[in-house]
Coordinates of C-alpha atoms in Angstrom, one line a residue:
M1 CA 222.6 51.2 170.2
P2 CA 222.3 51.7 174.0
V3 CA 223.3 55.0 175.5
T4 CA 226.0 54.8 178.2
L5 CA 226.7 57.4 180.8
D6 CA 230.3 57.9 181.9
R7 CA 231.3 59.5 185.2
G8 CA 232.1 62.8 183.6
E9 CA 228.6 63.0 182.0
A10 CA 227.0 62.0 185.3
E11 CA 228.9 64.8 187.1
R12 CA 227.9 67.3 184.4
L13 CA 224.2 66.3 184.9
V14 CA 224.4 66.6 188.7
H15 CA 226.1 70.1 188.5
A16 CA 223.7 71.3 185.8
Y17 CA 220.4 70.1 187.2
S18 CA 220.6 69.3 191.0
D19 CA 219.6 72.9 192.0
L20 CA 216.7 72.9 189.5
I21 CA 215.5 69.5 190.8
L22 CA 215.8 70.5 194.4
R23 CA 214.0 73.8 194.0
L24 CA 211.2 72.3 191.9
S25 CA 210.8 69.4 194.3
Y26 CA 210.7 71.8 197.2
T27 CA 207.9 73.8 195.6
Y28 CA 205.8 70.6 195.4
L29 CA 206.7 69.0 198.6
K30 CA 207.6 71.8 201.0
S31 CA 210.2 69.5 202.6
T32 CA 214.0 69.7 202.0
D33 CA 214.4 66.0 202.9
D34 CA 211.7 64.9 200.5
A35 CA 213.2 67.2 197.8
Q36 CA 216.6 65.6 198.3
D37 CA 215.0 62.1 197.9
I38 CA 213.4 63.2 194.7
C39 CA 216.7 64.6 193.4
Q40 CA 218.3 61.2 194.0
T41 CA 215.3 59.4 192.4
V42 CA 215.6 61.5 189.2
F43 CA 219.3 61.0 188.8
L44 CA 219.0 57.3 189.5
K45 CA 216.4 57.0 186.8
L46 CA 218.7 58.7 184.4
L47 CA 221.8 56.7 185.5
Q48 CA 220.0 53.3 185.4
K49 CA 218.5 53.9 182.0
P50 CA 220.5 56.5 180.1
R51 CA 218.6 58.3 177.4
A52 CA 219.7 60.0 174.2
F53 CA 218.4 63.6 174.1
S54 CA 218.1 65.5 170.9
S55 CA 219.0 68.8 172.4
P56 CA 219.9 70.5 175.7
E57 CA 216.3 71.8 175.9
H58 CA 215.0 68.2 175.5
E59 CA 217.3 67.0 178.3
K60 CA 216.1 69.8 180.6
A61 CA 212.5 69.2 179.7
W62 CA 212.9 65.5 180.6
I63 CA 214.5 66.4 183.9
I64 CA 211.7 68.8 184.8
R65 CA 208.9 66.4 183.7
T66 CA 210.5 63.5 185.6
T67 CA 211.0 65.6 188.7
A68 CA 207.3 66.8 188.6
N69 CA 206.0 63.3 188.1
A70 CA 208.2 61.9 191.0
C71 CA 206.8 64.6 193.3
K72 CA 203.3 63.9 192.3
D73 CA 203.8 60.2 192.8
L74 CA 205.1 60.9 196.3
L75 CA 202.3 63.3 197.2
K76 CA 199.6 60.7 196.2
S77 CA 201.4 57.7 197.8
H78 CA 199.9 56.1 200.9
W79 CA 203.1 56.5 202.8
H80 CA 203.1 60.3 202.4
K81 CA 199.4 60.6 203.3
T82 CA 199.9 58.6 206.5
T83 CA 203.1 60.0 207.9
V84 CA 204.0 63.2 209.7
T85 CA 207.2 65.0 210.2
L86 CA 209.4 64.2 213.2
D87 CA 208.8 67.8 214.5
A88 CA 205.0 67.2 214.4
A89 CA 205.4 63.8 216.1
A90 CA 207.6 65.2 218.8
A91 CA 204.8 67.6 219.8
V92 CA 202.7 64.6 220.8
P93 CA 204.1 63.0 223.9
A94 CA 204.0 59.3 224.2
P95 CA 201.5 58.1 226.8
Q96 CA 203.1 57.1 230.1
P97 CA 201.7 53.9 231.7
E98 CA 200.4 54.4 235.2
A99 CA 202.6 53.0 238.0
G100 CA 201.4 49.6 239.0
S101 CA 199.4 49.1 235.7
L102 CA 199.5 46.0 233.6
L103 CA 201.0 48.1 230.7
E104 CA 203.8 49.3 233.1
A105 CA 204.5 45.6 234.0
V106 CA 204.6 44.7 230.3
G107 CA 207.1 47.5 229.8
R108 CA 209.5 45.8 232.3
L109 CA 209.7 42.6 230.3
P110 CA 212.8 42.0 228.1
P111 CA 212.3 43.5 224.7
P112 CA 211.6 40.2 222.7
Y113 CA 208.7 39.4 225.1
R114 CA 207.5 42.9 225.6
V115 CA 207.1 43.5 221.8
V116 CA 205.1 40.3 221.2
I117 CA 202.9 40.7 224.3
Y118 CA 202.2 44.3 223.3
L119 CA 201.4 43.5 219.7
Y120 CA 199.3 40.5 220.6
Y121 CA 197.2 41.9 223.5
Y122 CA 197.2 45.7 222.8
E123 CA 197.2 45.9 219.0
G124 CA 195.3 42.7 218.4
Y125 CA 197.7 40.9 216.0
S126 CA 197.8 37.1 215.8
A127 CA 201.0 35.2 216.3
K128 CA 201.2 34.6 212.6
E129 CA 200.8 38.3 211.8
I130 CA 203.4 39.2 214.4
A131 CA 205.8 36.7 212.9
R132 CA 205.3 38.2 209.5
L133 CA 205.7 41.8 210.9
L134 CA 208.9 40.9 212.7
G135 CA 210.3 38.5 210.1
A136 CA 210.4 35.7 212.6
N137 CA 209.1 32.1 212.6
P138 CA 205.5 31.8 214.0
A139 CA 206.7 29.1 216.4
T140 CA 209.3 31.5 217.8
I141 CA 206.6 34.1 218.3
S142 CA 204.4 31.5 220.1
T143 CA 207.3 30.6 222.4
R144 CA 208.0 34.3 223.2
L145 CA 204.3 34.8 224.0
R146 CA 204.3 31.8 226.3
R147 CA 207.5 32.8 228.0
G148 CA 206.4 36.5 228.2
R149 CA 203.2 35.5 229.9
A150 CA 205.1 33.4 232.4
Q151 CA 207.5 36.3 233.2
L152 CA 204.6 38.7 233.4
K153 CA 202.7 36.4 235.8
T154 CA 205.9 36.2 238.0
L155 CA 206.3 40.0 238.0
L156 CA 202.6 40.6 238.9
E157 CA 202.8 37.9 241.7
Q158 CA 205.9 39.6 243.2
E159 CA 203.9 42.8 243.4
G160 CA 201.0 41.2 245.2
Y161 CA 198.6 40.5 242.3
R162 CA 196.9 37.1 242.4

């Protein structure tokens, strides 16, 4: 017989265990935001597939084990290893293109053309890869590249480049 979780039981679990989950997650992750994400993850697991616990100790043990496992999964995930906090990213200023440079001219193109020109020439993606990244049709990306090049040529000619 499947176990169902009513609203009152869900509220009881949140009141009983949210502090525990947050504190335990924070000790693993040292991030309040990540700890809150783990808290939601643990409760979602419990709400999506309710379990029958033999005792309050069994319930608490499951919560602790699930929280620890979710934290460990996050710590070994590729996403966690390759990202930094916004505070750390804010300390590194974005490079400013030099006035009169090609990159500065690309920056003055309309966004749809600017993005594809940048990804194609500066990051080395093919039109098909850009289409996949942006969720667009490859023909659309090819058209934007062609139009972006034409607009870039016009901009550069107006500034005296030949």
